[in-house]
CSV table of C-alpha atoms and ligand atoms in Angstrom, one decimal:
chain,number,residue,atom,x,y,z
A,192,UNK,CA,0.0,0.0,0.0
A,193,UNK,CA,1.5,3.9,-0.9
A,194,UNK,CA,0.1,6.0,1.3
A,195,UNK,CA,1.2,10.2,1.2
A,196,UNK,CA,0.5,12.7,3.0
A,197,UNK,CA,-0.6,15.7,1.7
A,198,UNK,CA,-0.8,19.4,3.4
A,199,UNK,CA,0.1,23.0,3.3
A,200,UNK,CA,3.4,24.0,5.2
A,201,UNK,CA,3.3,23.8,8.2
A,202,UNK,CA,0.5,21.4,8.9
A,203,UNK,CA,2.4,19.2,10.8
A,204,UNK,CA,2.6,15.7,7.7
A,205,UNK,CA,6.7,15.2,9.4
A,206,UNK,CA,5.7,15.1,13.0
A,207,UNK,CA,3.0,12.9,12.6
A,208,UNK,CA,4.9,10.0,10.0
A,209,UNK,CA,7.0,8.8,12.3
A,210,UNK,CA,4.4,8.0,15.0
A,211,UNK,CA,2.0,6.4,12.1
A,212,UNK,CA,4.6,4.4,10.8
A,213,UNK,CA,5.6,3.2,14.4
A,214,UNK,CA,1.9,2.6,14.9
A,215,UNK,CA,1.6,0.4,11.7
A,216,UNK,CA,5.5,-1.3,12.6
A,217,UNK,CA,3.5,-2.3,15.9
A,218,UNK,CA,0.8,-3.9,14.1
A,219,UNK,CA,2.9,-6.4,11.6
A,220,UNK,CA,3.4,-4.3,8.7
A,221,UNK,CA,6.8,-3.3,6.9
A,222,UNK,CA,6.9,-0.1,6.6
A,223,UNK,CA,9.0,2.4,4.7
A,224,UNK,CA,9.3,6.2,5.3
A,225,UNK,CA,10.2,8.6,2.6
A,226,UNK,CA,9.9,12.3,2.0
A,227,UNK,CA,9.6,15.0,-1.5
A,228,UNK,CA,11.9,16.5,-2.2
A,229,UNK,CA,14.5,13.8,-1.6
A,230,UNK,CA,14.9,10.8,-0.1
A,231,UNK,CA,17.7,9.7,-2.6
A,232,UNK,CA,21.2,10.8,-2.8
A,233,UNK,CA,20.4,12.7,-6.1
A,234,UNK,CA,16.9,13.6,-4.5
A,235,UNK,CA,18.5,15.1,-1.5
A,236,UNK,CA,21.3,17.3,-4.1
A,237,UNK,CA,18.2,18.6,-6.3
A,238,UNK,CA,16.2,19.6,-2.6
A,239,UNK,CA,19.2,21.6,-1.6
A,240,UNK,CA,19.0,23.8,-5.0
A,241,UNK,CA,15.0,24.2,-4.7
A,242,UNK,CA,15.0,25.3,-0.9
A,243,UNK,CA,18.2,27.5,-1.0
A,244,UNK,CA,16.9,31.3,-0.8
A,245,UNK,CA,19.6,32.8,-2.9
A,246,UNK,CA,17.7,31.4,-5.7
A,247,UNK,CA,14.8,33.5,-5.7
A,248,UNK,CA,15.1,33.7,-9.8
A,249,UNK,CA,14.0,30.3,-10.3
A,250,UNK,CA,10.8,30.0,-12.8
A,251,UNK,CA,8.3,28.3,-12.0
A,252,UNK,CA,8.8,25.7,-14.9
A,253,UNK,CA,12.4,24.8,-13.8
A,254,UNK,CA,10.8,24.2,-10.1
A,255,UNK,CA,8.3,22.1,-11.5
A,256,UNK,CA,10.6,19.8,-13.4
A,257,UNK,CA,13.0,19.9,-10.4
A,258,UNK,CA,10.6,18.5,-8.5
A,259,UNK,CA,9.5,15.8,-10.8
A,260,UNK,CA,13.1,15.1,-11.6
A,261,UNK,CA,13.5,14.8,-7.7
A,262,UNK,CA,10.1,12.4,-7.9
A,263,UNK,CA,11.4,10.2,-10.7
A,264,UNK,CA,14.9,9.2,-8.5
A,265,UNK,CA,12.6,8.2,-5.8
A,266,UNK,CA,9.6,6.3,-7.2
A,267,UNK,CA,11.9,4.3,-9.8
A,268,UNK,CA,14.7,4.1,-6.8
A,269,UNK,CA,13.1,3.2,-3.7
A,270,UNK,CA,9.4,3.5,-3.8
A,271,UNK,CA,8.4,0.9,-6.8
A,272,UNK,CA,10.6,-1.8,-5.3
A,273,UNK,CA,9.9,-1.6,-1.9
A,274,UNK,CA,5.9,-1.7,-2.9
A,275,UNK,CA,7.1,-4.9,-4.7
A,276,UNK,CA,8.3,-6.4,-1.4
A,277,UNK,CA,5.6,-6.2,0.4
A,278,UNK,CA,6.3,-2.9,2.1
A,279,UNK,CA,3.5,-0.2,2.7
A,280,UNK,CA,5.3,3.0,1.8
A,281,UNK,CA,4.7,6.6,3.6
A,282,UNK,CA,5.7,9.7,1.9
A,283,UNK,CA,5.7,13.1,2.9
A,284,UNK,CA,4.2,14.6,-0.1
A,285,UNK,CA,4.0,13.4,-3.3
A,286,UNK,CA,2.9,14.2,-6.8
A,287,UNK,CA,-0.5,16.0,-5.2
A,288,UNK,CA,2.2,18.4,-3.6
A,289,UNK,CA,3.4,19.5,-7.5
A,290,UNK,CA,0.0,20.0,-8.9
A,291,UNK,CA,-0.9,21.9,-5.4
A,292,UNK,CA,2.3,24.3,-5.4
A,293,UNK,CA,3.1,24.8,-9.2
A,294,UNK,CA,0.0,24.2,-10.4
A,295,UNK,CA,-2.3,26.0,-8.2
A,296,UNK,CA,0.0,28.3,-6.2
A,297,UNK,CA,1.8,29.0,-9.3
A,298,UNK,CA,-1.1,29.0,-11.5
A,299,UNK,CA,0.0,26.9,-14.3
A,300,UNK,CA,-1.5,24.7,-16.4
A,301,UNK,CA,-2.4,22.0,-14.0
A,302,UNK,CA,-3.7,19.5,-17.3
A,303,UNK,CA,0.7,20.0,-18.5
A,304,UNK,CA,1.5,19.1,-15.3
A,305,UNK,CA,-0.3,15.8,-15.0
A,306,UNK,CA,1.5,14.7,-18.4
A,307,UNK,CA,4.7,15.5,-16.7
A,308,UNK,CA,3.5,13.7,-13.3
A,309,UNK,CA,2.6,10.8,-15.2
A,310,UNK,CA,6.1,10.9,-17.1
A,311,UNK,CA,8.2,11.3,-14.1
A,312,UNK,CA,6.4,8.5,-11.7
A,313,UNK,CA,5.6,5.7,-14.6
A,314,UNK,CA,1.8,6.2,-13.6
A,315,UNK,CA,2.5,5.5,-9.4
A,316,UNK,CA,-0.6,7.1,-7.7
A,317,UNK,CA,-1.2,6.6,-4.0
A,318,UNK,CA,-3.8,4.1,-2.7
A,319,UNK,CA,-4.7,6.8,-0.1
A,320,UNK,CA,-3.8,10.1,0.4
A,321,UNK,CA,-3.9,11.9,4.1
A,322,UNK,CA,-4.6,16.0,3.3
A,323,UNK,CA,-3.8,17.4,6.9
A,324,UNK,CA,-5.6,20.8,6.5
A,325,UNK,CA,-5.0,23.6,8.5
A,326,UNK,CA,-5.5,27.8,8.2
A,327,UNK,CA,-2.6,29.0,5.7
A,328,UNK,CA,-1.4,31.7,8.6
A,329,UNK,CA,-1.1,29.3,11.6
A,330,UNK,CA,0.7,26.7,9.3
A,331,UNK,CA,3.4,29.1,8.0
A,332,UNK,CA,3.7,31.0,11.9
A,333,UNK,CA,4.3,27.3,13.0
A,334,UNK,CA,6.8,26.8,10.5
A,335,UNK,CA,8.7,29.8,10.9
A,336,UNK,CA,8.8,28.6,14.4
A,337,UNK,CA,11.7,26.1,13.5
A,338,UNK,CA,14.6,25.7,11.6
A,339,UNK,CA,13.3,24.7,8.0
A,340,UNK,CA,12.5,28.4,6.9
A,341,UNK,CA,13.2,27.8,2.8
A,342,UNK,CA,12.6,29.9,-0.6
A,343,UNK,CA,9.4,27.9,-0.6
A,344,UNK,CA,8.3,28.9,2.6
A,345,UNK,CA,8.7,32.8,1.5
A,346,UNK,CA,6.3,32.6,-1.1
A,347,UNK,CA,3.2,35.1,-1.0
A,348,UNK,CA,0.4,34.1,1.3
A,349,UNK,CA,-2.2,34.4,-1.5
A,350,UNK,CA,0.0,31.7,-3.2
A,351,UNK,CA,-0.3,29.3,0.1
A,352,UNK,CA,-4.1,30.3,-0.1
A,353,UNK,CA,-4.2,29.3,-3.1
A,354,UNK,CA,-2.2,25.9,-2.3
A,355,UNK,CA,-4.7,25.5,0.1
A,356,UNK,CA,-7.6,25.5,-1.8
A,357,UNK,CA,-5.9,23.6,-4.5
A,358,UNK,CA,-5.7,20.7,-1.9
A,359,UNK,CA,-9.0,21.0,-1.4
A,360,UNK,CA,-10.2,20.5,-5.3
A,361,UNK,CA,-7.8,17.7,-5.5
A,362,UNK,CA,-9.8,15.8,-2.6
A,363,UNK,CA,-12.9,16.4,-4.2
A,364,UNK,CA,-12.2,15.2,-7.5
A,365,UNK,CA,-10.8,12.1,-6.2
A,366,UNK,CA,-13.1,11.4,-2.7
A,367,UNK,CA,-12.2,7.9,-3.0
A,368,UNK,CA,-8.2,8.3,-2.6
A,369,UNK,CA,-8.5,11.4,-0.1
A,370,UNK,CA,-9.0,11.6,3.3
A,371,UNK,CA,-9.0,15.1,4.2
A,372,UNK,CA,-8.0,15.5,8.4
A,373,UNK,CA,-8.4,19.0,10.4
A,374,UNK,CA,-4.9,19.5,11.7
A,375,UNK,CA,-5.2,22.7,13.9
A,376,UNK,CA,-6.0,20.9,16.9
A,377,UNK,CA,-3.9,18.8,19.1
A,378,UNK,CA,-1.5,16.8,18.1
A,379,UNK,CA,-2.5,13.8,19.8
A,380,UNK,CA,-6.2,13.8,18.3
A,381,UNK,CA,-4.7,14.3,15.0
A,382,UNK,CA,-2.8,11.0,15.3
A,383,UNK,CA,-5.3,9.0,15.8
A,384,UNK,CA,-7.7,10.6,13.2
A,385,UNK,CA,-4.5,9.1,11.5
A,386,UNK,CA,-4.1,5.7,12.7
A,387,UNK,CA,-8.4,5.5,12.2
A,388,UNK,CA,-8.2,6.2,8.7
A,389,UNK,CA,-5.0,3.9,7.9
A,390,UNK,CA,-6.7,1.0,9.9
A,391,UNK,CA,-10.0,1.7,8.2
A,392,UNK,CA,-8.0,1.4,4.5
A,393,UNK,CA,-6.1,-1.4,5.2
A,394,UNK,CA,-9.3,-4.0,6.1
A,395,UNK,CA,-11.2,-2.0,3.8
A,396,UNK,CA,-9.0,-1.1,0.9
A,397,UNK,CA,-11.2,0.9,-1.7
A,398,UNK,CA,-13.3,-0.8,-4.2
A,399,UNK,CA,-13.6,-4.2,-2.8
B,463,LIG,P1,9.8,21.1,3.4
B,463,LIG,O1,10.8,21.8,4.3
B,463,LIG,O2,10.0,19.6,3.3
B,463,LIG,O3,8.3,21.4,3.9
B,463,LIG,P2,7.2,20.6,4.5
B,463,LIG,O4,7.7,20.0,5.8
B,463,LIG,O5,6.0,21.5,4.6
B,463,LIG,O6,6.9,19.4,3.5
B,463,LIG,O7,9.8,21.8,2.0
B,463,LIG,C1,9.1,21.3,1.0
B,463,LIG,C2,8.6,22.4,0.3
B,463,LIG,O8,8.5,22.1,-1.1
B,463,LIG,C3,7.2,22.8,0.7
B,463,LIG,O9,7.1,24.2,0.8
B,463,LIG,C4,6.3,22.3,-0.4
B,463,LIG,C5,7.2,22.3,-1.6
B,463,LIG,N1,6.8,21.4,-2.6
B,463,LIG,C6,6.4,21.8,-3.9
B,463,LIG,O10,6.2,23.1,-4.0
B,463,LIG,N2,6.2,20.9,-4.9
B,463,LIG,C7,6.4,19.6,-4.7
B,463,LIG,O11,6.2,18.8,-5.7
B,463,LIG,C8,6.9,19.1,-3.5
B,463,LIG,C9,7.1,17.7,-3.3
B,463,LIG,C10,7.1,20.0,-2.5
């Protein structure tokens, strides 16, 4: 099973994988962790040039197809053959993220970038998706709260509004992959909104 999770920044999707995937660990399951960008050698290099802030020049084009060049390392890399073994895989954003922030945010031509998705993953879609939603201002006052700040992070807030929503047409288009979980509350509640959802999936995965 590929699970992601989906949010705007600052919604909290890294403090709440490790816990899920602890949870699922205690349950039987083999379970792989991964993030976007990176989670590959040459993942991890092409993260280092999106997030730097000196590169505030960047077009939104050459972002996207970092991204999906980023995306391609991992699925073909680590994701595909761990799926093969058995694994259930947890990433920390995923395709949804590129047609939320360059799409949306960006306001580009989301029908391009599905082409381009499609290219870069071989067709990989999650089995579920986990939208953590949260207000756009709490998210990114929580994130500047710690160490991550990145050139990302410093766009507009009408362009994380407009993430935001994005997310939320995503969801609806595809109810049966997305789960969408309110994620200004506390921590622990959001967990097991979490854990409820994953358990739910995995004895009742979708059309059976
Ligand atoms: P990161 O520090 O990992 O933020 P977060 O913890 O919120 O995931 O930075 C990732 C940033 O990259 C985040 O602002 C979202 C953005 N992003 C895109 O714009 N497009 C993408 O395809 C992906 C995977 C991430």
């Amino acid at each position: 099973m590929f699970i992601t999770l989906e949010g705007p920044d600052g919604s909290g999707k890294s403090t709440h994988i490790n816990p899920l995937a602890d949870y699922l660990k205690g349950q039987g399951y083999s379970v792989l962790i991964t993030r976007e960008p990176g989670g590959t050698e040459i993942g991890d290099q092409i993260r280092l040039i999106l997030s730097d802030l000196k590169n505030t020049g960047m077009h939104s084009h050459s972002e996207t197809l970092l991204f999906l060049a980023a995306r391609a390392q991992l699925v073909h890399q680590v994701i595909k053959p761990h799926l093969k073994d058995g694994f259930i895989v947890l990433c920390d954003r995923y395709a949804d993220s590129t047609l939320a922030y360059q799409g949306y945010g960006h306001q580009n031509d989301l029908e391009e970038i599905k082409i381009l998705i499609n290219f870069a993953t071989g067709g990989l879609k999650p089995d579920l998706t986990l939208l953590l939603d949260m207000d756009v201002e709490e998210g990114l006052k929580r994130k500047a709260g710690g160490s991550e700040w990145n050139r990302l992070d410093a766009y507009s807030l009408e362009f994380h509004q407009r993430v935001r929503q994005g997310y939320h047409s995503l969801a609806e288009s595809e109810p049966g992959r997305w789960v969408m979980i309110e994620a200004g509350g506390f921590e622990d509640d959001v967990q097991a909104a979490l854990r409820r959802v994953v358990k739910d999936r995995l004895i009742t995965p979708v059309g059976s």
